[in-house]
mmCIF file with all atom_site columns, C-alpha atoms in Angstrom:
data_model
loop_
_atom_site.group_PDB
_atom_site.id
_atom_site.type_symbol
_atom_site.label_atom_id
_atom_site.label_alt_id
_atom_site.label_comp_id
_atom_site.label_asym_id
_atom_site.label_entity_id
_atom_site.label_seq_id
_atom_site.pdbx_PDB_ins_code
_atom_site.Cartn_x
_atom_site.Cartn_y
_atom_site.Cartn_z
_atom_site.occupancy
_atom_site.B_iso_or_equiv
_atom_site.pdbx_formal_charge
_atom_site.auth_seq_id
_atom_site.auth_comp_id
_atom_site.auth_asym_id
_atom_site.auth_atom_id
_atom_site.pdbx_PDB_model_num
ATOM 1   C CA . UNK A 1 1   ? 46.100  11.213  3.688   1.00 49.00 ? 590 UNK A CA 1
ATOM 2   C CA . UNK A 1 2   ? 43.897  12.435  6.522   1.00 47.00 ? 591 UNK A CA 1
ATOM 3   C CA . UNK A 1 3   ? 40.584  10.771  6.312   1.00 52.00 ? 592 UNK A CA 1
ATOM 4   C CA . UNK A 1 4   ? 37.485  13.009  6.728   1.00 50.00 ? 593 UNK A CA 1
ATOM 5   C CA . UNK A 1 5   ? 34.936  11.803  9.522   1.00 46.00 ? 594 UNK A CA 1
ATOM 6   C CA . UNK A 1 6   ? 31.434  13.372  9.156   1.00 49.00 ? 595 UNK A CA 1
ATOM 7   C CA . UNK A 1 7   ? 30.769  14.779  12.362  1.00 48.00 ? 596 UNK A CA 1
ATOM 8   C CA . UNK A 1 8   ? 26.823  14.652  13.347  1.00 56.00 ? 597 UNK A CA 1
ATOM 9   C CA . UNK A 1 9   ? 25.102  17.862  13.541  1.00 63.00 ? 598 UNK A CA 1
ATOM 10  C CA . UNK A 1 10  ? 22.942  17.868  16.874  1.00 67.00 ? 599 UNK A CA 1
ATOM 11  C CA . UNK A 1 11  ? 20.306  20.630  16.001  1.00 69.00 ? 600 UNK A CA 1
ATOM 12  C CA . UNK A 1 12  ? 19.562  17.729  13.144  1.00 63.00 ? 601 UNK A CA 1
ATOM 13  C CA . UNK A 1 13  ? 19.787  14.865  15.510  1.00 69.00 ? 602 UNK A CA 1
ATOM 14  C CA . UNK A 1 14  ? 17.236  15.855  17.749  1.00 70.00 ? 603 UNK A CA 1
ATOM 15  C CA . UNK A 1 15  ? 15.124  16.985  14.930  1.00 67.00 ? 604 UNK A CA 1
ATOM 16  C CA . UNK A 1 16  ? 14.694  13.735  13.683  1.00 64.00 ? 605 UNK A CA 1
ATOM 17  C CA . UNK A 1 17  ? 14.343  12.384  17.200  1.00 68.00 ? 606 UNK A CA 1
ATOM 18  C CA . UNK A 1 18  ? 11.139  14.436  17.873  1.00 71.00 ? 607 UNK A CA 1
ATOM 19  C CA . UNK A 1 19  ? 9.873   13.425  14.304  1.00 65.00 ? 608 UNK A CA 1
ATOM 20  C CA . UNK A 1 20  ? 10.696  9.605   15.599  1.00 68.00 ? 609 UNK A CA 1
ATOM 21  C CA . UNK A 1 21  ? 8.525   10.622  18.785  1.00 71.00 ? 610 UNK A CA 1
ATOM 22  C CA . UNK A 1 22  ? 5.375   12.136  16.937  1.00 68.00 ? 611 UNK A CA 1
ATOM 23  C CA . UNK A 1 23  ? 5.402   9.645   14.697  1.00 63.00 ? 612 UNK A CA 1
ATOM 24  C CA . UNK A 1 24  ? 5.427   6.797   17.125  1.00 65.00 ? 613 UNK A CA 1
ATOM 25  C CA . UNK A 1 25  ? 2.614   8.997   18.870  1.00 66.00 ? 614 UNK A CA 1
ATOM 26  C CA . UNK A 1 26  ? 0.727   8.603   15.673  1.00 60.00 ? 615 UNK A CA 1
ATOM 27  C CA . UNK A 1 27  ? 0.868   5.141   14.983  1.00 57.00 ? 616 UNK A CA 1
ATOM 28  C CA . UNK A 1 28  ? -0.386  4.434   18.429  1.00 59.00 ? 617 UNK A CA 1
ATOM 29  C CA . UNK A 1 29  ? -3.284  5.124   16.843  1.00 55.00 ? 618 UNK A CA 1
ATOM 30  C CA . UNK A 1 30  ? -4.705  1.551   15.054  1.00 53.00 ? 619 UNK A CA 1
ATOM 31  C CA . UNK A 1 31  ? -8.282  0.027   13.893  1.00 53.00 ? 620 UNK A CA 1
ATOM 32  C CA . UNK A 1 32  ? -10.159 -0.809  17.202  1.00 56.00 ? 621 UNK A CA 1
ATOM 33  C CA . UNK A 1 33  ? -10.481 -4.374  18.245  1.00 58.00 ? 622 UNK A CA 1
ATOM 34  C CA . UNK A 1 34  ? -14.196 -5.587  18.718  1.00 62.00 ? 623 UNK A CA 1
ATOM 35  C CA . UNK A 1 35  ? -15.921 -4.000  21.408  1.00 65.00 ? 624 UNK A CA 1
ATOM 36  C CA . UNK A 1 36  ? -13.084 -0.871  21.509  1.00 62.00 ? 625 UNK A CA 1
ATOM 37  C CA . UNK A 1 37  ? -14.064 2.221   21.512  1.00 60.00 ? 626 UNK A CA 1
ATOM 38  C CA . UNK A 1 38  ? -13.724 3.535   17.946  1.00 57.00 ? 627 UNK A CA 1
ATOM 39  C CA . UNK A 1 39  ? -11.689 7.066   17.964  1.00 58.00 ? 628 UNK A CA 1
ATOM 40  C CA . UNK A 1 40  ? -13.918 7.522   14.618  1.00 61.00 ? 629 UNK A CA 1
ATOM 41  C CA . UNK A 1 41  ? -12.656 7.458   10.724  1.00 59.00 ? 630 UNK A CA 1
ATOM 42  C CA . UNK A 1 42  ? -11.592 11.247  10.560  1.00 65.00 ? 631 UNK A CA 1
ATOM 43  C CA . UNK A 1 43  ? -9.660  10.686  13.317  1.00 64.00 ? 632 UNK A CA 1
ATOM 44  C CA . UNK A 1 44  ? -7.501  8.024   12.020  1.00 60.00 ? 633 UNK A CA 1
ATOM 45  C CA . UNK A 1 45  ? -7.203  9.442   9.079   1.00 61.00 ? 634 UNK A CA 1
ATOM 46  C CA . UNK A 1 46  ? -5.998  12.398  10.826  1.00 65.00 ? 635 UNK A CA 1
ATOM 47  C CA . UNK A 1 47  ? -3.002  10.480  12.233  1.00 65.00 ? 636 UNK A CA 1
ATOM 48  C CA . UNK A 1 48  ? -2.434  8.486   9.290   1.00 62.00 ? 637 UNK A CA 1
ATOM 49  C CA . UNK A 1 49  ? -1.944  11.174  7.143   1.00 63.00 ? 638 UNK A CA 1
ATOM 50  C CA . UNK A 1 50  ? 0.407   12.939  9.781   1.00 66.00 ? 639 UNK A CA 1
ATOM 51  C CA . UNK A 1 51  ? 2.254   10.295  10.089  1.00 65.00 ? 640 UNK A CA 1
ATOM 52  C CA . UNK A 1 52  ? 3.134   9.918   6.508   1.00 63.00 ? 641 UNK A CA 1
ATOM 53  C CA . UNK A 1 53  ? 3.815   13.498  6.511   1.00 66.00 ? 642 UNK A CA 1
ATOM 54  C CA . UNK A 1 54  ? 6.349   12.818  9.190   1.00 67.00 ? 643 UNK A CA 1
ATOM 55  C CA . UNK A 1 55  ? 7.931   9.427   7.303   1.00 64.00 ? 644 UNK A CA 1
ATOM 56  C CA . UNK A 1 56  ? 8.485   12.191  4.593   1.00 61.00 ? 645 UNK A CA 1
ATOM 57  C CA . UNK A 1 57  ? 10.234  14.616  6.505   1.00 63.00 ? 646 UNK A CA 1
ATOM 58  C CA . UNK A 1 58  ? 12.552  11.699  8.308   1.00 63.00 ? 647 UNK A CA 1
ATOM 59  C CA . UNK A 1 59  ? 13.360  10.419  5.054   1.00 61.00 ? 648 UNK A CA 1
ATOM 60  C CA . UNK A 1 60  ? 14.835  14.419  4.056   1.00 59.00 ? 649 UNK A CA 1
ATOM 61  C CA . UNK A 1 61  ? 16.403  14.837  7.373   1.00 58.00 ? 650 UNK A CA 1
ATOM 62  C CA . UNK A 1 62  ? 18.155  11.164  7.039   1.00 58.00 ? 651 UNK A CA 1
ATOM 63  C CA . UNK A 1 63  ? 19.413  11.997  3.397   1.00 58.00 ? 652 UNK A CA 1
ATOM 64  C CA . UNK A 1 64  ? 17.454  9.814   2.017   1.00 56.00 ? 653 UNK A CA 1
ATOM 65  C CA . UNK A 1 65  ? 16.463  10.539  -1.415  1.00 60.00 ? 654 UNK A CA 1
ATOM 66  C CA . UNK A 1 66  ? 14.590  7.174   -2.685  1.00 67.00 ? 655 UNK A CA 1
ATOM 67  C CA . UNK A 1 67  ? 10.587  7.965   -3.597  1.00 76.00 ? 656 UNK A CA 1
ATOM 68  C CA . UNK A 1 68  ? 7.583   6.312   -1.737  1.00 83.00 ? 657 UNK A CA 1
ATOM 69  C CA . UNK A 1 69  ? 5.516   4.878   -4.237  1.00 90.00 ? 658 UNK A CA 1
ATOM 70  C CA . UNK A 1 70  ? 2.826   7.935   -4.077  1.00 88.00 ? 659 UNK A CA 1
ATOM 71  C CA . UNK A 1 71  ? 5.630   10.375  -5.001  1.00 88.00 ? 660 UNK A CA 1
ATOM 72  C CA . UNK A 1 72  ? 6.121   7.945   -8.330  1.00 91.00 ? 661 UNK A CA 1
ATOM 73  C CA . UNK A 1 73  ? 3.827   8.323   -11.315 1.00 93.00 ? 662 UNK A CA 1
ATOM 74  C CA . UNK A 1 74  ? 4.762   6.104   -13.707 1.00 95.00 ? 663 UNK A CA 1
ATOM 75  C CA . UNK A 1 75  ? 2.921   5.964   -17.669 1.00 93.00 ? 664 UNK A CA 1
ATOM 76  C CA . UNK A 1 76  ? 1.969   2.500   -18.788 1.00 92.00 ? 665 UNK A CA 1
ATOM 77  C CA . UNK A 1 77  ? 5.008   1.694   -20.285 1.00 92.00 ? 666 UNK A CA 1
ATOM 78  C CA . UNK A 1 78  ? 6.400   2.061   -16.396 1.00 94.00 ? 667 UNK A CA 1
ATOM 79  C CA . UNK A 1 79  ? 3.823   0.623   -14.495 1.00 94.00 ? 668 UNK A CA 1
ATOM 80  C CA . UNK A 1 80  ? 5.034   -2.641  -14.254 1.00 93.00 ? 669 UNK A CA 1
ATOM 81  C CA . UNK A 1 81  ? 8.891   -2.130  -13.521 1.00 94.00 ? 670 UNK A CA 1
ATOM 82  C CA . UNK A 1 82  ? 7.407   0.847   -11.102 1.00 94.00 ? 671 UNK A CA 1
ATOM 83  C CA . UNK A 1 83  ? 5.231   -1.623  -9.102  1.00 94.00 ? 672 UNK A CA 1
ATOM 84  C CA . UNK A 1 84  ? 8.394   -3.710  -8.825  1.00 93.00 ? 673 UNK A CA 1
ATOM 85  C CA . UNK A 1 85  ? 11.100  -1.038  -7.661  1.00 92.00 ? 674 UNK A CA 1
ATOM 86  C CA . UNK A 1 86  ? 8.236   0.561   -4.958  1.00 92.00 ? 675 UNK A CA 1
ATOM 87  C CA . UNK A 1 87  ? 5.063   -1.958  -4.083  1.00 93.00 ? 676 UNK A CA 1
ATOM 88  C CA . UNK A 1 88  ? 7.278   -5.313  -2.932  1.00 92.00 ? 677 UNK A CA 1
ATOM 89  C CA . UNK A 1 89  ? 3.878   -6.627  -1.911  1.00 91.00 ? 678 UNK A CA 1
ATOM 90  C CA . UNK A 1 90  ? 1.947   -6.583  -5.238  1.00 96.00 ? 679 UNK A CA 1
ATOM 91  C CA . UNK A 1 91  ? 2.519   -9.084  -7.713  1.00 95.00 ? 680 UNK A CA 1
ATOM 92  C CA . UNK A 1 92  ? 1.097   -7.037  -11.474 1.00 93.00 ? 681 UNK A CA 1
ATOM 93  C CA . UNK A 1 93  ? 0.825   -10.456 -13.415 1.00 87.00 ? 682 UNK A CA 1
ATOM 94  C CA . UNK A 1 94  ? -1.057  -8.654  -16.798 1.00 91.00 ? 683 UNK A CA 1
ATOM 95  C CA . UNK A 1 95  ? 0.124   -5.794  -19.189 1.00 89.00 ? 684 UNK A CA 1
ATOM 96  C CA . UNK A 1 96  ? -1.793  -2.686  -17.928 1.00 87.00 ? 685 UNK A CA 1
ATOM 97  C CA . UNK A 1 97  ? -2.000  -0.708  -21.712 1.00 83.00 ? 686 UNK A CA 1
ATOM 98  C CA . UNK A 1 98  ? -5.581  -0.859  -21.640 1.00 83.00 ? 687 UNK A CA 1
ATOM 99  C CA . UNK A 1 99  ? -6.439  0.849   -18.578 1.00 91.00 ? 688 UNK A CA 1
ATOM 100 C CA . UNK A 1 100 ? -5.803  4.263   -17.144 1.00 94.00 ? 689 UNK A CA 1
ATOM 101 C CA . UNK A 1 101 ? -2.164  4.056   -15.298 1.00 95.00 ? 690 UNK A CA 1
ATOM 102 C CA . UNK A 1 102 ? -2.709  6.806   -12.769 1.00 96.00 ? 691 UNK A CA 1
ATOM 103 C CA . UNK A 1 103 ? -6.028  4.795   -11.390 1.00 96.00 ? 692 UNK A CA 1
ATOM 104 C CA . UNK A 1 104 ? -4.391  1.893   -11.851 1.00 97.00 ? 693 UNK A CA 1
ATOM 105 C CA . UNK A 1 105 ? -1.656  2.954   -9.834  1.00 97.00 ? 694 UNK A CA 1
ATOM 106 C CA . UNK A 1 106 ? -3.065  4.027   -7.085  1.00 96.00 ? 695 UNK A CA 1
ATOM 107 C CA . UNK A 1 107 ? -5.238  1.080   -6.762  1.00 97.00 ? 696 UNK A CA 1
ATOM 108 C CA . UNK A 1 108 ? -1.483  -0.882  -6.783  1.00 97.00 ? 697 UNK A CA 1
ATOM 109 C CA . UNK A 1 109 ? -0.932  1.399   -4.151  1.00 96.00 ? 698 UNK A CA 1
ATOM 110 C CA . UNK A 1 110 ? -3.737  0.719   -1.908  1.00 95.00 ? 699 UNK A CA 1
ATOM 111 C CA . UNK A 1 111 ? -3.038  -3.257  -2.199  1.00 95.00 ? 700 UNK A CA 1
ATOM 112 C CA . UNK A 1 112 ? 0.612   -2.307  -0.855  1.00 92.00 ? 701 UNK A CA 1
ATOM 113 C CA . UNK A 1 113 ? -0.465  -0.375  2.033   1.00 88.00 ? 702 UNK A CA 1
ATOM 114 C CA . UNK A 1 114 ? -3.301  -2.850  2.852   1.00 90.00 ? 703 UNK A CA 1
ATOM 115 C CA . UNK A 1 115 ? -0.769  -5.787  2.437   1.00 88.00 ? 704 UNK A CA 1
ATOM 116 C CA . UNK A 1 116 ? 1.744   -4.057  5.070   1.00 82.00 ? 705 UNK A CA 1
ATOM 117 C CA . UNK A 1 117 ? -1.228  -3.289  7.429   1.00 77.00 ? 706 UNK A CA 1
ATOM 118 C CA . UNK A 1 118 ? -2.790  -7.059  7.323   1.00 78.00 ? 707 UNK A CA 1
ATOM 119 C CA . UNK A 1 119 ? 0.793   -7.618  9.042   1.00 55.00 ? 708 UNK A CA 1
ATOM 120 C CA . UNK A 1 120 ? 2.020   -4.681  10.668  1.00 46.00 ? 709 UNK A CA 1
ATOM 121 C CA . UNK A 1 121 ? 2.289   -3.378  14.074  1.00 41.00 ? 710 UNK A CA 1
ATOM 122 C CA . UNK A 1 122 ? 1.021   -0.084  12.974  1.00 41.00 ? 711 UNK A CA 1
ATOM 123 C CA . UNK A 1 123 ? -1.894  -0.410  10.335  1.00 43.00 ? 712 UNK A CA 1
ATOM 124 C CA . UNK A 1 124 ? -3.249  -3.741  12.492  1.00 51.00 ? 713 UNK A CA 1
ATOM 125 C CA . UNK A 1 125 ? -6.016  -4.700  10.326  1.00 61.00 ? 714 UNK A CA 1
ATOM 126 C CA . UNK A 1 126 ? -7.952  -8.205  9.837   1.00 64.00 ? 715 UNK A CA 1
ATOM 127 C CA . UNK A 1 127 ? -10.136 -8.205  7.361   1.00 76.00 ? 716 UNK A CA 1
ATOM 128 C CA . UNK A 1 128 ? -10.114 -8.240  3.095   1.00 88.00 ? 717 UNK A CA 1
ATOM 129 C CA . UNK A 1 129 ? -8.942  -5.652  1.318   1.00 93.00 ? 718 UNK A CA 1
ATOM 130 C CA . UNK A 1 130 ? -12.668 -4.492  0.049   1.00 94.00 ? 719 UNK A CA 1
ATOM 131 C CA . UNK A 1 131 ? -13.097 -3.905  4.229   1.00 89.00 ? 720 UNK A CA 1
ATOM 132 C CA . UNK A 1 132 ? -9.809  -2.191  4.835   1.00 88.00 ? 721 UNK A CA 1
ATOM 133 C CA . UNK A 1 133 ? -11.086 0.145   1.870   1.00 91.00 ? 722 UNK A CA 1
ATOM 134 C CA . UNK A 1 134 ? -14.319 0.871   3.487   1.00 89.00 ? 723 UNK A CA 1
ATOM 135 C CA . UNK A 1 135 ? -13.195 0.796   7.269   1.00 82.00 ? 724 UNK A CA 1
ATOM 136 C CA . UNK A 1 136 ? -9.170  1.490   7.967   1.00 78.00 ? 725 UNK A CA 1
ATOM 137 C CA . UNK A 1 137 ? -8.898  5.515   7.748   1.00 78.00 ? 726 UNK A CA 1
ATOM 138 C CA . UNK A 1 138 ? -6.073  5.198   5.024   1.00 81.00 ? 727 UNK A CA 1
ATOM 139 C CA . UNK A 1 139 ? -5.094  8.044   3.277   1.00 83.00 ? 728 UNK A CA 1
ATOM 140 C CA . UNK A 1 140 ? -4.366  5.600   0.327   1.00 89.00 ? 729 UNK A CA 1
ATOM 141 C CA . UNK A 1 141 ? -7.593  3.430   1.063   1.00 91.00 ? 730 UNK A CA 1
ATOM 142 C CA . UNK A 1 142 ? -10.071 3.358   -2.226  1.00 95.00 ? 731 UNK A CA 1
ATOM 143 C CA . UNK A 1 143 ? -13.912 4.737   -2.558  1.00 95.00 ? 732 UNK A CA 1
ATOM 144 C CA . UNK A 1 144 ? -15.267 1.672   -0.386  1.00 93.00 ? 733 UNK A CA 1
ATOM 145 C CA . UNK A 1 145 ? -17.631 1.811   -4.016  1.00 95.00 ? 734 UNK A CA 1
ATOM 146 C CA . UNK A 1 146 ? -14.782 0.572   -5.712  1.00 96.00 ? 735 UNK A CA 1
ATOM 147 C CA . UNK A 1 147 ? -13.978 -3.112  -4.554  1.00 97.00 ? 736 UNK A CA 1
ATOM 148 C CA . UNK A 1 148 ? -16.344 -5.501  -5.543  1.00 96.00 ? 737 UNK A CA 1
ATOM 149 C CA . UNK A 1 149 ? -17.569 -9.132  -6.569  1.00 96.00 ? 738 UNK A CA 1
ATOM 150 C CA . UNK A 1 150 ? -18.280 -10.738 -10.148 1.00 96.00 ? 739 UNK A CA 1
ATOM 151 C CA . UNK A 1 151 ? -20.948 -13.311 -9.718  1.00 95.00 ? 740 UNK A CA 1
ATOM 152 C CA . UNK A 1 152 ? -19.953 -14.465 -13.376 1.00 96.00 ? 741 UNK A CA 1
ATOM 153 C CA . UNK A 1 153 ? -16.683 -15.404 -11.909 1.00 95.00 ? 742 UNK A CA 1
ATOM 154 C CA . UNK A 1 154 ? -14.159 -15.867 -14.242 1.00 96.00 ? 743 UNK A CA 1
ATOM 155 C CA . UNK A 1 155 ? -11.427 -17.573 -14.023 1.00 97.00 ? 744 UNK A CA 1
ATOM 156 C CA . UNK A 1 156 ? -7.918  -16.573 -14.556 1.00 96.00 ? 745 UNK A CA 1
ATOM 157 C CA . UNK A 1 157 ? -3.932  -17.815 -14.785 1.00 95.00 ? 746 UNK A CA 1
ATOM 158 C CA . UNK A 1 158 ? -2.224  -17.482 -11.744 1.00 94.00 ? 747 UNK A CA 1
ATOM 159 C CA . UNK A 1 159 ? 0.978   -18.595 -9.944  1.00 92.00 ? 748 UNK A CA 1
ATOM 160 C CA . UNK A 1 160 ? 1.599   -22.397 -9.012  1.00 92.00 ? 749 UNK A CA 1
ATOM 161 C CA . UNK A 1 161 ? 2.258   -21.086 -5.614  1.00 92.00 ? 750 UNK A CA 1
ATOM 162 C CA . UNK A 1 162 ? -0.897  -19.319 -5.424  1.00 93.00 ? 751 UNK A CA 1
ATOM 163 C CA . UNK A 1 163 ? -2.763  -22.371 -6.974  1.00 93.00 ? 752 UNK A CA 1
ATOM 164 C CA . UNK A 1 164 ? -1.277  -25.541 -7.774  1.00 93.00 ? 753 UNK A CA 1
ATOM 165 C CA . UNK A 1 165 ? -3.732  -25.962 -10.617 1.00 94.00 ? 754 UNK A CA 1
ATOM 166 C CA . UNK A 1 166 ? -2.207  -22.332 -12.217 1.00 94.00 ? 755 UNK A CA 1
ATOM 167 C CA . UNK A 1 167 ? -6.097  -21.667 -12.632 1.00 95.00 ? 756 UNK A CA 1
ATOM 168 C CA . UNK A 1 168 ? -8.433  -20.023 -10.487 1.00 96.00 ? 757 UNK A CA 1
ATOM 169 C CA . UNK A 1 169 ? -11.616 -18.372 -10.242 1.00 97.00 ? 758 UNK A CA 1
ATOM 170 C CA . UNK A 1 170 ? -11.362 -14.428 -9.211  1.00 97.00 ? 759 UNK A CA 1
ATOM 171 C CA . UNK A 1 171 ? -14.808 -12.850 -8.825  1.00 97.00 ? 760 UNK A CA 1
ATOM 172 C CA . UNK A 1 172 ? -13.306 -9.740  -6.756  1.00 97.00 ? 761 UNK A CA 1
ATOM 173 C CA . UNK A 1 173 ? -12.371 -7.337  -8.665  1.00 97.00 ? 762 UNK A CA 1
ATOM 174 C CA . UNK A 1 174 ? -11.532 -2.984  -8.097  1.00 97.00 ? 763 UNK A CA 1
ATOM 175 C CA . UNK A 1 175 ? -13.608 -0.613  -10.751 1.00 96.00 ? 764 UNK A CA 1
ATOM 176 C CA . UNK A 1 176 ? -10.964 1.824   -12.596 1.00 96.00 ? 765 UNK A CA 1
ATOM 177 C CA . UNK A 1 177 ? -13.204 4.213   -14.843 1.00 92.00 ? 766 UNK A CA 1
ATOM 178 C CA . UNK A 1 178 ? -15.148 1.314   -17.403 1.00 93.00 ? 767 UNK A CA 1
ATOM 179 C CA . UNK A 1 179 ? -12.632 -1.521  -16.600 1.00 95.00 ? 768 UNK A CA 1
ATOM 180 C CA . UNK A 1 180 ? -12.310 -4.331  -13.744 1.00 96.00 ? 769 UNK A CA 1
ATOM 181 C CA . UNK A 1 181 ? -9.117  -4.878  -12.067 1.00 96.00 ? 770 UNK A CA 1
ATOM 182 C CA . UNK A 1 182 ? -9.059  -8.747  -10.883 1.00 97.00 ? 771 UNK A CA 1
ATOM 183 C CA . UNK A 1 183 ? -6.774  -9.202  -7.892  1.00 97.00 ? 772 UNK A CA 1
ATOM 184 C CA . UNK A 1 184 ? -6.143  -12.319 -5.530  1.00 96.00 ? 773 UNK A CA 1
ATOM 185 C CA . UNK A 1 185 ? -5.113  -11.493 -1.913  1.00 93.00 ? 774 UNK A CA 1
ATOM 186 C CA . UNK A 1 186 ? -2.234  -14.049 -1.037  1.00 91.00 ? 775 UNK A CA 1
ATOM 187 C CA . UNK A 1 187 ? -1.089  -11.549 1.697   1.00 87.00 ? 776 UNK A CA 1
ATOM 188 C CA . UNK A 1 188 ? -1.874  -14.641 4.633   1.00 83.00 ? 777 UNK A CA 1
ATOM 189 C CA . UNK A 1 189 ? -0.792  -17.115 1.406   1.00 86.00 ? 778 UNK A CA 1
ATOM 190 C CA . UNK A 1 190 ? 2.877   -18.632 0.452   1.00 87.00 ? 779 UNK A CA 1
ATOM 191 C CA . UNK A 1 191 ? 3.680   -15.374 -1.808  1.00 89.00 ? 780 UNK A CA 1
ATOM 192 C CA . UNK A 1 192 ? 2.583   -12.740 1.008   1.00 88.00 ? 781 UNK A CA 1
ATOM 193 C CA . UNK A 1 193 ? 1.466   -10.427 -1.601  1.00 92.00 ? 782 UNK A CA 1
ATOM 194 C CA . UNK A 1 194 ? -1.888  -9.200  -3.665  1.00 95.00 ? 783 UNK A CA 1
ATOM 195 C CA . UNK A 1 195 ? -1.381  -10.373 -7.091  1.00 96.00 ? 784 UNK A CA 1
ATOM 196 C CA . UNK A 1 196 ? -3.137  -8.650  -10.137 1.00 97.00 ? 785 UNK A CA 1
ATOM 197 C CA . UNK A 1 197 ? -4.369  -11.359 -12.578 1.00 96.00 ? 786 UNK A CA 1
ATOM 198 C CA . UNK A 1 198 ? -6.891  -10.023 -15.165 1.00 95.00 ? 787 UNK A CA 1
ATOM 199 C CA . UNK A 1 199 ? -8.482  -6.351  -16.502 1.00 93.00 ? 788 UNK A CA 1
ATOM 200 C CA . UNK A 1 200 ? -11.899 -7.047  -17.979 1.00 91.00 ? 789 UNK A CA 1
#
């Protein structure tokens, strides 16, 4: 039996080497430290939103089929198996029937890419998530309207490892259509992740 070996195809190879290039060109590009010059919002947009484009077209030209989470738009039935399979760093701790799953989702989203940049090389970011909304240049960031604070603030079942108590009180919250969204930001936190605890 002769085996088969898959001999590379060079016009592809250095294809996806000059989409490895631009795209490290484009994530060069980060949120300014104090006192840097800022390139300006539109501009890092710009290159975000490039270099997603160009994570998109590596992923074709490597074969490899499996769906960012933007390319996913799961019902409310989905939602919460979705947000396991494609957002590792968001923890969806309520049933989501009651609020609309495409806002919802890309709220989810958001908290993923803000989780990644709060420790990534690329999307170097300190600051909450409400900031990173208002201030990052995300393609995925929210309205900077939409984060916010409850001064009733309720409290709300969480994780042990979040809170040993499995209580806490959540003021900040995201605004999807009528409904709030309470989430917890445990990215720096023993679970590394934003968890979703409550829709009021």
């Amino acid at each position: 039996m002769v085996e088969q070996v898959e001999v590379p195809d060079p016009e592809q190879e250095a294809r996806i080497a000059e989409l490895e290039a631009e795209l490290a060109a484009q994530r060069s590009l980060r949120t300014p430290e104090p006192g840097e010059v800022h390139p300006g919002v539109d501009a890092i947009r710009a290159a975000r939103s490039r270099a997603l484009e160009l994570e998109r077209q590596l992923s074709r030209q490597s074969n490899d089929d499996s769906p960012r989470w933007f390319d996913v738009s799961p019902s409310s039935d989905e939602l919460i198996e979705a947000a396991i399979e494609h957002l590792p760093r968001v923890a969806l701790r309520v049933q989501p029937d009651s609020i609309d799953p495409g806002g919802l989702w890309a709220v989810l989203g958001a908290m993923q890419e803000f989780a990644e940049a709060s420790g990534g090389a690329w999307f170097e970011f300190d600051g909450d998530f409400a900031r990173w909304c208002a201030e990052s240049g995300h393609p995925h960031a929210l309205d900077p309207d939409a984060p916010g604070s409850d001064e009733a603030r309720p409290a709300f079942a969480v994780e042990i490892k979040v809170n040993r108590s499995g209580e806490m009180i959540v003021p900040t919250f995201v605004q999807i259509g009528e409904r709030r969204c309470y989430y917890i930001d445990d990215v720096a936190g023993e679970t590394g992740r934003m968890h979703i605890v409550g829709i009021g």
